[in-house]
Every structure is written in structure tokens, then in C-alpha cells.
mmCIF file of C-alpha atoms and ligand atoms in Angstrom:
data_model
loop_
_atom_site.group_PDB
_atom_site.id
_atom_site.type_symbol
_atom_site.label_atom_id
_atom_site.label_comp_id
_atom_site.label_asym_id
_atom_site.label_seq_id
_atom_site.Cartn_x
_atom_site.Cartn_y
_atom_site.Cartn_z
ATOM 1 C CA UNK A 1031 133.066 228.112 75.977
ATOM 2 C CA UNK A 1032 131.581 229.969 73.042
ATOM 3 C CA UNK A 1033 129.000 228.190 70.884
ATOM 4 C CA UNK A 1034 129.043 228.034 67.104
ATOM 5 C CA UNK A 1035 125.882 226.865 65.331
ATOM 6 C CA UNK A 1036 126.290 224.399 62.481
ATOM 7 C CA UNK A 1037 123.515 224.367 59.886
ATOM 8 C CA UNK A 1038 123.802 221.099 57.983
ATOM 9 C CA UNK A 1039 122.926 221.525 54.291
ATOM 10 C CA UNK A 1040 123.906 218.084 52.963
ATOM 11 C CA UNK A 1041 120.326 216.860 52.517
ATOM 12 C CA UNK A 1042 119.663 219.881 50.258
ATOM 13 C CA UNK A 1043 122.857 221.417 48.794
ATOM 14 C CA UNK A 1044 124.590 218.035 48.921
ATOM 15 C CA UNK A 1045 121.998 215.707 47.479
ATOM 16 C CA UNK A 1046 120.712 218.189 44.864
ATOM 17 C CA UNK A 1047 124.007 217.721 43.063
ATOM 18 C CA UNK A 1048 124.404 213.940 43.238
ATOM 19 C CA UNK A 1049 123.651 211.501 40.447
ATOM 20 C CA UNK A 1050 121.937 209.095 42.851
ATOM 21 C CA UNK A 1051 118.227 209.695 43.379
ATOM 22 C CA UNK A 1052 117.873 209.317 47.134
ATOM 23 C CA UNK A 1053 114.267 208.633 48.153
ATOM 24 C CA UNK A 1054 112.433 211.015 50.498
ATOM 25 C CA UNK A 1055 112.352 208.230 53.114
ATOM 26 C CA UNK A 1056 116.127 207.781 52.946
ATOM 27 C CA UNK A 1057 116.621 211.564 53.065
ATOM 28 C CA UNK A 1058 114.484 211.781 56.213
ATOM 29 C CA UNK A 1059 116.469 208.912 57.753
ATOM 30 C CA UNK A 1060 119.736 210.715 56.916
ATOM 31 C CA UNK A 1061 118.396 213.868 58.600
ATOM 32 C CA UNK A 1062 117.441 211.878 61.719
ATOM 33 C CA UNK A 1063 120.966 210.425 61.859
ATOM 34 C CA UNK A 1064 122.486 213.910 61.479
ATOM 35 C CA UNK A 1065 120.322 215.294 64.277
ATOM 36 C CA UNK A 1066 121.267 212.337 66.484
ATOM 37 C CA UNK A 1067 124.917 213.506 66.323
ATOM 38 C CA UNK A 1068 123.859 216.771 67.982
ATOM 39 C CA UNK A 1069 123.594 218.933 64.856
ATOM 40 C CA UNK A 1070 121.171 221.703 65.849
ATOM 41 C CA UNK A 1071 119.984 222.916 62.427
ATOM 42 C CA UNK A 1072 119.407 221.204 59.065
ATOM 43 C CA UNK A 1073 118.285 222.492 55.673
ATOM 44 C CA UNK A 1074 116.210 219.456 54.820
ATOM 45 C CA UNK A 1075 114.994 220.021 51.260
ATOM 46 C CA UNK A 1076 114.136 222.518 48.561
ATOM 47 C CA UNK A 1077 110.670 223.089 47.149
ATOM 48 C CA UNK A 1078 111.833 223.631 43.596
ATOM 49 C CA UNK A 1079 110.709 222.402 40.202
ATOM 50 C CA UNK A 1080 111.464 218.684 39.873
ATOM 51 C CA UNK A 1081 112.236 219.401 36.217
ATOM 52 C CA UNK A 1082 114.997 221.816 37.297
ATOM 53 C CA UNK A 1083 116.322 219.715 40.195
ATOM 54 C CA UNK A 1084 114.993 216.141 40.041
ATOM 55 C CA UNK A 1085 116.939 215.069 43.138
ATOM 56 C CA UNK A 1086 114.830 217.296 45.413
ATOM 57 C CA UNK A 1087 111.505 215.735 44.336
ATOM 58 C CA UNK A 1088 109.371 214.731 47.304
ATOM 59 C CA UNK A 1089 110.403 217.617 49.576
ATOM 60 C CA UNK A 1090 106.942 217.517 51.162
ATOM 61 C CA UNK A 1091 107.421 213.841 52.060
ATOM 62 C CA UNK A 1092 110.781 214.633 53.671
ATOM 63 C CA UNK A 1093 109.236 217.356 55.860
ATOM 64 C CA UNK A 1094 106.229 215.182 56.730
ATOM 65 C CA UNK A 1095 108.508 212.341 57.885
ATOM 66 C CA UNK A 1096 110.386 214.510 60.405
ATOM 67 C CA UNK A 1097 109.760 215.292 64.051
ATOM 68 C CA UNK A 1098 109.754 219.069 63.619
ATOM 69 C CA UNK A 1099 110.626 219.620 67.282
ATOM 70 C CA UNK A 1100 113.871 217.621 66.949
ATOM 71 C CA UNK A 1101 115.982 220.448 65.469
ATOM 72 C CA UNK A 1102 115.834 223.759 63.649
ATOM 73 C CA UNK A 1103 114.721 222.524 60.217
ATOM 74 C CA UNK A 1104 114.439 224.788 57.184
ATOM 75 C CA UNK A 1105 113.641 224.379 53.484
ATOM 76 C CA UNK A 1106 114.832 226.379 50.488
ATOM 77 C CA UNK A 1107 112.119 228.049 48.396
ATOM 78 C CA UNK A 1108 112.802 229.789 45.047
ATOM 79 C CA UNK A 1109 109.377 231.357 44.471
ATOM 80 C CA UNK A 1110 105.912 231.812 45.972
ATOM 81 C CA UNK A 1111 104.745 228.438 44.683
ATOM 82 C CA UNK A 1112 107.634 226.771 46.499
ATOM 83 C CA UNK A 1113 106.862 228.789 49.625
ATOM 84 C CA UNK A 1114 103.214 227.731 49.564
ATOM 85 C CA UNK A 1115 104.217 224.086 49.104
ATOM 86 C CA UNK A 1116 106.652 224.334 52.036
ATOM 87 C CA UNK A 1117 103.994 225.945 54.238
ATOM 88 C CA UNK A 1118 101.453 223.256 53.269
ATOM 89 C CA UNK A 1119 104.000 220.566 54.156
ATOM 90 C CA UNK A 1120 104.360 222.098 57.628
ATOM 91 C CA UNK A 1121 107.779 223.761 57.292
ATOM 92 C CA UNK A 1122 108.436 226.206 60.116
ATOM 93 C CA UNK A 1123 111.402 227.951 58.464
ATOM 94 C CA UNK A 1124 112.233 228.759 54.856
ATOM 95 C CA UNK A 1125 115.237 230.176 53.038
ATOM 96 C CA UNK A 1126 114.895 232.336 49.923
ATOM 97 C CA UNK A 1127 117.763 232.479 47.455
ATOM 98 C CA UNK A 1128 118.885 235.766 45.968
ATOM 99 C CA UNK A 1129 121.998 235.793 43.814
ATOM 100 C CA UNK A 1130 124.049 238.972 43.696
ATOM 101 C CA UNK A 1131 124.136 239.134 39.901
ATOM 102 C CA UNK A 1132 121.491 239.300 37.232
ATOM 103 C CA UNK A 1133 122.901 236.377 35.227
ATOM 104 C CA UNK A 1134 123.168 234.018 38.195
ATOM 105 C CA UNK A 1135 119.534 234.665 39.155
ATOM 106 C CA UNK A 1136 118.438 233.934 35.599
ATOM 107 C CA UNK A 1137 120.479 230.726 35.415
ATOM 108 C CA UNK A 1138 119.384 229.519 38.834
ATOM 109 C CA UNK A 1139 115.728 230.448 39.062
ATOM 110 C CA UNK A 1140 114.877 232.009 35.690
ATOM 111 C CA UNK A 1141 114.285 235.519 37.046
ATOM 112 C CA UNK A 1142 116.298 238.706 36.715
ATOM 113 C CA UNK A 1143 117.763 240.348 39.803
ATOM 114 C CA UNK A 1144 114.959 242.903 40.158
ATOM 115 C CA UNK A 1145 112.269 240.231 39.952
ATOM 116 C CA UNK A 1146 114.151 237.975 42.374
ATOM 117 C CA UNK A 1147 114.401 240.819 44.869
ATOM 118 C CA UNK A 1148 110.669 241.411 44.656
ATOM 119 C CA UNK A 1149 109.812 237.694 44.911
ATOM 120 C CA UNK A 1150 112.173 237.121 47.867
ATOM 121 C CA UNK A 1151 110.724 240.165 49.646
ATOM 122 C CA UNK A 1152 107.148 238.997 49.053
ATOM 123 C CA UNK A 1153 107.973 235.527 50.409
ATOM 124 C CA UNK A 1154 109.682 236.955 53.500
ATOM 125 C CA UNK A 1155 106.734 239.266 54.150
ATOM 126 C CA UNK A 1156 104.243 236.409 53.719
ATOM 127 C CA UNK A 1157 106.322 234.160 55.973
ATOM 128 C CA UNK A 1158 106.244 236.821 58.656
ATOM 129 C CA UNK A 1159 102.440 236.981 58.423
ATOM 130 C CA UNK A 1160 102.266 233.173 58.601
ATOM 131 C CA UNK A 1161 104.569 232.918 61.623
ATOM 132 C CA UNK A 1162 107.220 231.094 59.575
ATOM 133 C CA UNK A 1163 110.891 232.060 60.022
ATOM 134 C CA UNK A 1164 112.334 233.544 56.859
ATOM 135 C CA UNK A 1165 116.032 233.438 56.098
ATOM 136 C CA UNK A 1166 117.744 234.710 52.948
ATOM 137 C CA UNK A 1167 120.790 233.573 51.029
ATOM 138 C CA UNK A 1168 122.859 236.118 49.190
ATOM 139 C CA UNK A 1169 124.603 233.852 46.691
ATOM 140 C CA UNK A 1170 127.684 234.438 44.538
ATOM 141 C CA UNK A 1171 128.585 237.037 47.148
ATOM 142 C CA UNK A 1172 132.240 237.208 46.125
ATOM 143 C CA UNK A 1173 132.532 235.880 42.571
ATOM 144 C CA UNK A 1174 129.861 235.000 40.021
ATOM 145 C CA UNK A 1175 130.726 232.284 37.481
ATOM 146 C CA UNK A 1176 129.141 234.449 34.756
ATOM 147 C CA UNK A 1177 129.822 238.077 35.753
ATOM 148 C CA UNK A 1178 133.068 237.740 37.716
ATOM 149 C CA UNK A 1179 133.988 239.650 40.883
ATOM 150 C CA UNK A 1180 130.935 240.989 42.720
ATOM 151 C CA UNK A 1181 131.258 244.468 44.243
ATOM 152 C CA UNK A 1182 130.985 244.559 48.023
ATOM 153 C CA UNK A 1183 128.473 247.429 48.031
ATOM 154 C CA UNK A 1184 126.013 245.258 46.118
ATOM 155 C CA UNK A 1185 126.193 242.446 48.694
ATOM 156 C CA UNK A 1186 125.648 245.005 51.451
ATOM 157 C CA UNK A 1187 122.709 246.499 49.585
ATOM 158 C CA UNK A 1188 121.026 243.129 48.953
ATOM 159 C CA UNK A 1189 121.578 242.059 52.562
ATOM 160 C CA UNK A 1190 120.036 245.340 53.732
ATOM 161 C CA UNK A 1191 116.998 244.729 51.531
ATOM 162 C CA UNK A 1192 116.523 241.177 52.816
ATOM 163 C CA UNK A 1193 116.588 242.386 56.418
ATOM 164 C CA UNK A 1194 114.182 245.188 55.514
ATOM 165 C CA UNK A 1195 111.817 242.603 54.016
ATOM 166 C CA UNK A 1196 111.823 240.682 57.310
ATOM 167 C CA UNK A 1197 114.623 238.094 57.052
ATOM 168 C CA UNK A 1198 115.654 237.041 60.541
ATOM 169 C CA UNK A 1199 119.053 236.009 59.198
ATOM 170 C CA UNK A 1200 121.066 236.408 55.995
ATOM 171 C CA UNK A 1201 123.485 233.716 54.856
ATOM 172 C CA UNK A 1202 126.351 235.004 52.746
ATOM 173 C CA UNK A 1203 127.349 232.354 50.218
ATOM 174 C CA UNK A 1204 130.524 231.797 48.210
ATOM 175 C CA UNK A 1205 128.630 229.599 45.751
ATOM 176 C CA UNK A 1206 131.543 228.476 43.587
ATOM 177 C CA UNK A 1207 134.222 228.455 46.267
ATOM 178 C CA UNK A 1208 136.229 231.231 44.655
ATOM 179 C CA UNK A 1209 136.708 233.442 47.713
ATOM 180 C CA UNK A 1210 139.981 233.782 49.558
ATOM 181 C CA UNK A 1211 140.443 234.762 53.220
ATOM 182 C CA UNK A 1212 141.427 238.367 52.410
ATOM 183 C CA UNK A 1213 138.204 238.881 50.482
ATOM 184 C CA UNK A 1214 136.230 237.173 53.255
ATOM 185 C CA UNK A 1215 137.811 239.452 55.838
ATOM 186 C CA UNK A 1216 136.975 242.555 53.845
ATOM 187 C CA UNK A 1217 133.392 241.534 53.087
ATOM 188 C CA UNK A 1218 132.479 240.175 56.526
ATOM 189 C CA UNK A 1219 134.075 243.114 58.326
ATOM 190 C CA UNK A 1220 131.789 245.458 56.388
ATOM 191 C CA UNK A 1221 128.739 243.208 56.869
ATOM 192 C CA UNK A 1222 129.299 242.771 60.603
ATOM 193 C CA UNK A 1223 129.864 246.492 61.030
ATOM 194 C CA UNK A 1224 126.500 247.306 59.475
ATOM 195 C CA UNK A 1225 124.295 244.373 60.527
ATOM 196 C CA UNK A 1226 126.016 242.771 63.525
ATOM 197 C CA UNK A 1227 127.405 239.230 63.538
ATOM 198 C CA UNK A 1228 124.428 237.592 65.254
ATOM 199 C CA UNK A 1229 122.080 237.929 62.273
ATOM 200 C CA UNK A 1230 124.598 236.691 59.692
ATOM 201 C CA UNK A 1231 125.718 233.212 58.655
ATOM 202 C CA UNK A 1232 128.358 231.989 56.204
ATOM 203 C CA UNK A 1233 128.176 229.317 53.486
ATOM 204 C CA UNK A 1234 131.431 228.238 51.867
ATOM 205 C CA UNK A 1235 132.250 225.798 49.099
ATOM 206 C CA UNK A 1236 135.621 224.068 49.015
ATOM 207 C CA UNK A 1237 136.501 224.233 45.299
ATOM 208 C CA UNK A 1238 139.957 225.732 45.922
ATOM 209 C CA UNK A 1239 140.500 224.028 49.295
ATOM 210 C CA UNK A 1240 139.929 227.355 51.050
ATOM 211 C CA UNK A 1241 136.576 226.721 52.736
ATOM 212 C CA UNK A 1242 138.130 226.059 56.155
ATOM 213 C CA UNK A 1243 140.450 229.047 55.877
ATOM 214 C CA UNK A 1244 137.497 231.204 54.872
ATOM 215 C CA UNK A 1245 135.397 229.864 57.741
ATOM 216 C CA UNK A 1246 138.195 230.704 60.144
ATOM 217 C CA UNK A 1247 138.374 234.220 58.764
ATOM 218 C CA UNK A 1248 134.602 234.665 59.120
ATOM 219 C CA UNK A 1249 134.889 233.371 62.704
ATOM 220 C CA UNK A 1250 137.536 235.994 63.351
ATOM 221 C CA UNK A 1251 135.065 238.591 62.070
ATOM 222 C CA UNK A 1252 132.552 237.367 64.676
ATOM 223 C CA UNK A 1253 130.350 235.005 62.646
ATOM 224 C CA UNK A 1254 128.988 232.178 64.808
ATOM 225 C CA UNK A 1255 126.749 230.319 62.373
ATOM 226 C CA UNK A 1256 127.982 228.262 59.411
ATOM 227 C CA UNK A 1257 126.452 226.062 56.751
ATOM 228 C CA UNK A 1258 128.320 222.849 56.033
ATOM 229 C CA UNK A 1259 127.590 219.556 54.365
ATOM 230 C CA UNK A 1260 128.214 216.034 55.625
ATOM 231 C CA UNK A 1261 131.052 214.396 53.726
ATOM 232 C CA UNK A 1262 131.618 217.645 51.782
ATOM 233 C CA UNK A 1263 128.786 216.871 49.383
ATOM 234 C CA UNK A 1264 127.376 219.710 47.374
ATOM 235 C CA UNK A 1265 127.341 222.235 44.609
ATOM 236 C CA UNK A 1266 124.828 224.217 42.644
ATOM 237 C CA UNK A 1267 123.780 222.535 39.370
ATOM 238 C CA UNK A 1268 123.392 225.995 37.785
ATOM 239 C CA UNK A 1269 126.727 227.493 38.858
ATOM 240 C CA UNK A 1270 129.579 226.053 36.789
ATOM 241 C CA UNK A 1271 132.612 225.324 38.956
ATOM 242 C CA UNK A 1272 130.713 224.870 42.213
ATOM 243 C CA UNK A 1273 132.335 221.943 43.994
ATOM 244 C CA UNK A 1274 131.380 220.491 47.362
ATOM 245 C CA UNK A 1275 130.490 222.488 50.437
ATOM 246 C CA UNK A 1276 132.706 222.878 53.442
ATOM 247 C CA UNK A 1277 132.533 219.375 54.991
ATOM 248 C CA UNK A 1278 130.700 219.272 58.319
ATOM 249 C CA UNK A 1279 133.359 217.004 59.827
ATOM 250 C CA UNK A 1280 136.102 219.477 58.795
ATOM 251 C CA UNK A 1281 134.207 222.414 60.264
ATOM 252 C CA UNK A 1282 133.370 220.641 63.531
ATOM 253 C CA UNK A 1283 136.935 219.355 63.859
ATOM 254 C CA UNK A 1284 138.277 222.901 63.399
ATOM 255 C CA UNK A 1285 135.784 224.355 65.878
ATOM 256 C CA UNK A 1286 136.495 221.760 68.561
ATOM 257 C CA UNK A 1287 140.266 222.102 68.165
ATOM 258 C CA UNK A 1288 139.912 225.880 68.479
ATOM 259 C CA UNK A 1289 137.878 225.521 71.682
ATOM 260 C CA UNK A 1290 134.364 226.255 70.430
ATOM 261 C CA UNK A 1291 131.291 224.333 71.530
ATOM 262 C CA UNK A 1292 129.020 222.828 68.853
ATOM 263 C CA UNK A 1293 127.104 220.132 70.738
ATOM 264 C CA UNK A 1294 128.085 217.702 67.960
ATOM 265 C CA UNK A 1295 129.632 214.286 68.573
ATOM 266 C CA UNK A 1296 132.414 214.012 65.964
ATOM 267 C CA UNK A 1297 132.700 210.246 66.222
ATOM 268 C CA UNK A 1298 128.987 209.862 65.574
ATOM 269 C CA UNK A 1299 129.412 212.182 62.584
ATOM 270 C CA UNK A 1300 131.983 209.781 61.098
ATOM 271 C CA UNK A 1301 129.389 207.020 61.092
ATOM 272 C CA UNK A 1302 127.010 209.282 59.198
ATOM 273 C CA UNK A 1303 129.742 209.911 56.603
ATOM 274 C CA UNK A 1304 129.912 206.125 56.055
ATOM 275 C CA UNK A 1305 126.126 206.024 55.749
ATOM 276 C CA UNK A 1306 126.175 208.855 53.161
ATOM 277 C CA UNK A 1307 128.639 206.842 51.055
ATOM 278 C CA UNK A 1308 126.135 204.031 50.856
ATOM 279 C CA UNK A 1309 123.397 206.478 49.807
ATOM 280 C CA UNK A 1310 125.328 208.251 47.035
ATOM 281 C CA UNK A 1311 127.393 205.276 45.893
ATOM 282 C CA UNK A 1312 130.836 206.857 45.954
ATOM 283 C CA UNK A 1313 133.552 207.950 48.314
ATOM 284 C CA UNK A 1314 132.814 211.108 50.301
ATOM 285 C CA UNK A 1315 134.477 212.842 53.222
ATOM 286 C CA UNK A 1316 136.278 215.977 54.251
ATOM 287 C CA UNK A 1317 140.025 216.376 54.398
ATOM 288 C CA UNK A 1318 140.165 215.664 58.106
ATOM 289 C CA UNK A 1319 138.543 212.258 57.718
ATOM 290 C CA UNK A 1320 141.672 210.016 57.596
ATOM 291 C CA UNK A 1321 143.041 211.661 60.765
ATOM 292 C CA UNK A 1322 139.692 211.454 62.543
ATOM 293 C CA UNK A 1323 139.289 207.802 61.597
ATOM 294 C CA UNK A 1324 142.795 206.872 62.776
ATOM 295 C CA UNK A 1325 142.217 208.698 66.057
ATOM 296 C CA UNK A 1326 138.880 206.924 66.466
ATOM 297 C CA UNK A 1327 140.435 203.517 65.681
ATOM 298 C CA UNK A 1328 143.259 204.118 68.184
ATOM 299 C CA UNK A 1329 140.836 205.100 70.965
HETATM 300 P P1 HMG B 170 110.372 228.358 35.530
HETATM 301 O O1 HMG B 170 110.389 227.339 34.437
HETATM 302 O O2 HMG B 170 110.656 229.770 35.179
HETATM 303 O O3 HMG B 170 109.003 228.301 36.342
HETATM 304 O O4 HMG B 170 111.365 227.866 36.662
HETATM 305 P P2 HMG B 170 107.539 228.548 35.957
HETATM 306 O O5 HMG B 170 106.927 229.407 36.993
HETATM 307 O O6 HMG B 170 107.412 228.977 34.508
HETATM 308 O O7 HMG B 170 106.904 227.079 36.069
HETATM 309 C C1 HMG B 170 107.360 225.992 35.256
HETATM 310 C C2 HMG B 170 106.854 224.698 35.871
HETATM 311 O O8 HMG B 170 107.473 224.495 37.167
HETATM 312 C C3 HMG B 170 105.361 224.687 36.118
HETATM 313 O O9 HMG B 170 104.955 223.342 36.034
HETATM 314 C C4 HMG B 170 105.248 225.136 37.553
HETATM 315 O O10 HMG B 170 104.063 224.714 38.168
HETATM 316 C C5 HMG B 170 106.448 224.444 38.173
HETATM 317 P P3 HMG B 170 104.350 222.701 34.658
HETATM 318 O O11 HMG B 170 103.173 223.571 34.356
HETATM 319 O O12 HMG B 170 105.439 222.833 33.625
HETATM 320 O O13 HMG B 170 104.048 221.305 35.022
HETATM 321 N N1 HMG B 170 106.973 225.125 39.351
HETATM 322 C C6 HMG B 170 107.307 224.488 40.489
HETATM 323 N N2 HMG B 170 107.248 223.188 40.846
HETATM 324 C C7 HMG B 170 107.670 222.894 42.092
HETATM 325 N N3 HMG B 170 108.166 223.791 42.966
HETATM 326 C C8 HMG B 170 108.235 225.079 42.627
HETATM 327 C C9 HMG B 170 107.794 225.475 41.362
HETATM 328 N N4 HMG B 170 107.740 226.657 40.721
HETATM 329 C C10 HMG B 170 107.242 226.430 39.512
HETATM 330 N N5 HMG B 170 108.731 225.972 43.515
HETATM 331 C C11 HMG B 170 111.902 227.763 39.005
HETATM 332 C C12 HMG B 170 111.553 228.653 37.823
HETATM 333 C C13 HMG B 170 112.287 228.678 40.134
HETATM 334 C C14 HMG B 170 110.685 226.951 39.367
HETATM 335 C C15 HMG B 170 113.046 226.811 38.586
HETATM 336 O O14 HMG B 170 114.061 227.540 37.938
HETATM 337 C C16 HMG B 170 113.629 226.098 39.777
HETATM 338 O O15 HMG B 170 112.970 225.293 40.423
HETATM 339 N N6 HMG B 170 114.889 226.359 40.081
HETATM 340 C C17 HMG B 170 115.549 225.738 41.242
HETATM 341 C C18 HMG B 170 116.947 226.139 41.264
HETATM 342 C C19 HMG B 170 117.678 225.443 42.392
HETATM 343 O O16 HMG B 170 117.146 224.627 43.126
HETATM 344 N N7 HMG B 170 118.966 225.776 42.508
HETATM 345 C C20 HMG B 170 119.789 225.219 43.532
HETATM 346 C C21 HMG B 170 119.535 225.842 44.874
HETATM 347 S S1 HMG B 170 120.351 227.407 45.101
HETATM 348 C C22 HMG B 170 121.944 226.960 45.590
HETATM 349 O O17 HMG B 170 122.319 225.815 45.534
HETATM 350 C C23 HMG B 170 122.831 228.030 46.186
HETATM 351 C C24 HMG B 170 122.944 227.917 47.724
HETATM 352 O O18 HMG B 170 123.454 226.653 48.099
HETATM 353 C C25 HMG B 170 123.857 228.992 48.290
HETATM 354 C C26 HMG B 170 125.154 229.116 47.513
HETATM 355 O O19 HMG B 170 126.014 228.202 47.569
HETATM 356 O O20 HMG B 170 125.261 230.168 46.889
HETATM 357 C C27 HMG B 170 121.569 228.125 48.386
HETATM 358 MG MG1 MG B 171 125.620 226.181 48.091
#
């Protein structure tokens, strides 16, 4: 049975976008519950300005509260200050975020594309020297909410530069959930041809209910690592139109039905969805949830 790796991003991409301020202690407890379901990798926090993203305040406390041997934990860092804070907190893996357009970089992290490229490269090089794993996001890889359709050659070029700077993996992100499976096929075919599937991951948002279809298409192109978010939480506060991420329960349900191994206990995941509801104070859950719950109840 072939394995697909699920990287849970709910504690970062999910909670950054919620109105509830979830405490670092509750975020660490959520991460422990996610890992207990068998999830192998979690993006646990972002070391960003609390003025820009108040919900991620206390990232250092989240990292400090975790057993770092329990899973493959990473933290998002937007600049060198964030990287240094993550390193001081004990993070073993970081993710830099490079958007494919000038405007999106400015809106997200207040830097133009050229500066972001330099900063991401410097962080990845420093991480390498420090023995910290460095991953890179290429965001708005299909459509930018400000500049529209993003040319494929630019995504290839930015991915190439992130690998050259030392990224061990590049995650291609459809930030606002505007991609369709044909575009995913075209883009991932080109990416896999140049870089190989093993060093790439995919990050889809479900704005147009196409995240699962896009994930399937990326799977068909050979991708075996996906970001997803428990309950479908998520969105980027600086990218208008970004709805929730691909729900982890939808992704795992698809993968299991298609015969892939994830190591994740779906029933245990459902209990975490219920727990997330109590943390964020509203209904959450992927589209497969009613079916999964009825199957669970009947068992
Ligand atoms: P800036 O205002 O240009 O920063 O913001 P600055 O360097 O001028 O500093 C301003 C203040 O922030 C200073 O503090 C700094 O010390 C502090 P003050 O003197 O005013 O008290 N500061 C920091 N504090 C904590 N952590 C830091 C940090 N850096 C500076 N790392 C900055 C630039 C990057 C800081 C800001 O724009 C920011 O934090 N942005 C975060 C954006 C963000 O989190 N976006 C969401 C994540 S990306 C995403 O969701 C997409 C993804 O999911 C994939 C996809 O779907 O595409 C990954
Ligand atoms: Mg995202």
C-alpha cells in the first residue's frame, strides 16, 4: 500500500483566521490530539507579528509545550526575526512563505517579490547552517487575488530558487482556492517533471469546492504529501476570497477509499473535529463529515 503524508495545518492556517483567540496551551493540546490520531506532520504555529496576526501570538509557548519527538512539527516564519524566534523556541523545521506575485507579498508580509526572495533564501541558508529543516511555500501559485492568473513559468522559477537556496521541500499553494483540476494537472506535471514528486507538496483551499478534486489531480501527478486542516478551518487574512483549507477528514477519507495508507485513524479524527468546534465556537467540518458520522454511529 502506498503512503501519503498528511501535514496538518489547522493550528496555523486554520486558527490564524478564526475570531476566537485560542490560548497557546489549548493550541498545544489540539496538536497533541491531532498527533494521537496518527497524523505524522503538523504546522504548529507562525512566528509573525502579533499586530498582523493576533491569533498566532504565543507561538513560542506552543512549541515549548510540545514533545518535539512526537511528530514532524514545523512553524511558519515570514522574516529573519521570525526565524530567530522559532529557533530560540526550539523549532526543528520552519517554512518560509513566498508569494508568486509582487502585490501578494506586499499585502502578506510587507515586502516586494525581490525582497521576499532574498529574505526567504537567507532564512533557508541560515536554517541549513543551524541544522533546521527549511521548507518553502510558493503561494498564489495559480491565481492571485490582486494580479489574477499567475504564469506557470514564474512558479517553476520561484520553486527552482527555493530549492537552490536549500529548501528540502516546496509546497505549492492555491491560496484562495481558485484552481481547477486542469490547471493543477498542467502545473504539477511541469513541476514534477523538473523537480520530482518526492520534494513537492500541495496545499489547497476549498473556496470553490474543488480542493478534493485538485488533490486527486495532484495525486495523479505523483504528489504524496498534502497540507490539510482539521474541520476545514483556514484562510489567509491578507488574501481576499481565501476560504477554508482542504479538510483533513475529507482528504483522509479520500485517501483511504482510494487505497492509500496514511496511518491516521479517521474515527479518532472525528472526535478532534468536535473538539475544534468547542475551541472556535462554531460549526466546522468537511463535506464528508455527515457520512463519516453516520457510518461511525452505525458501527
Ligand atoms: P512590518 O510591519 O513590515 O515589519 O511587518 P517590521 O519589520 O517593520 O516590524 C514591525 C513590528 O513587528 C516591530 O515591532 C517588529 O519587531 C515586529 P514594534 O517595534 O512595532 O513593536 N516584528 C515581528 N514580531 C514578531 N514576529 C516577527 C516579526 N517581524 C517583525 N516575525 C511582518 C512585516 C512580516 C512582520 C508582518 O507583515 C507579518 O507578521 N505578517 C504575517 C503575515 C501572515 O502571517 N500571513 C499568513 C500566513 S501566509 C498564508 O496563510 C499562506 C499559506 O497558508 C499558503 C497559502 O495558502 O498560500 C502559508
Ligand atoms: Mg493557506
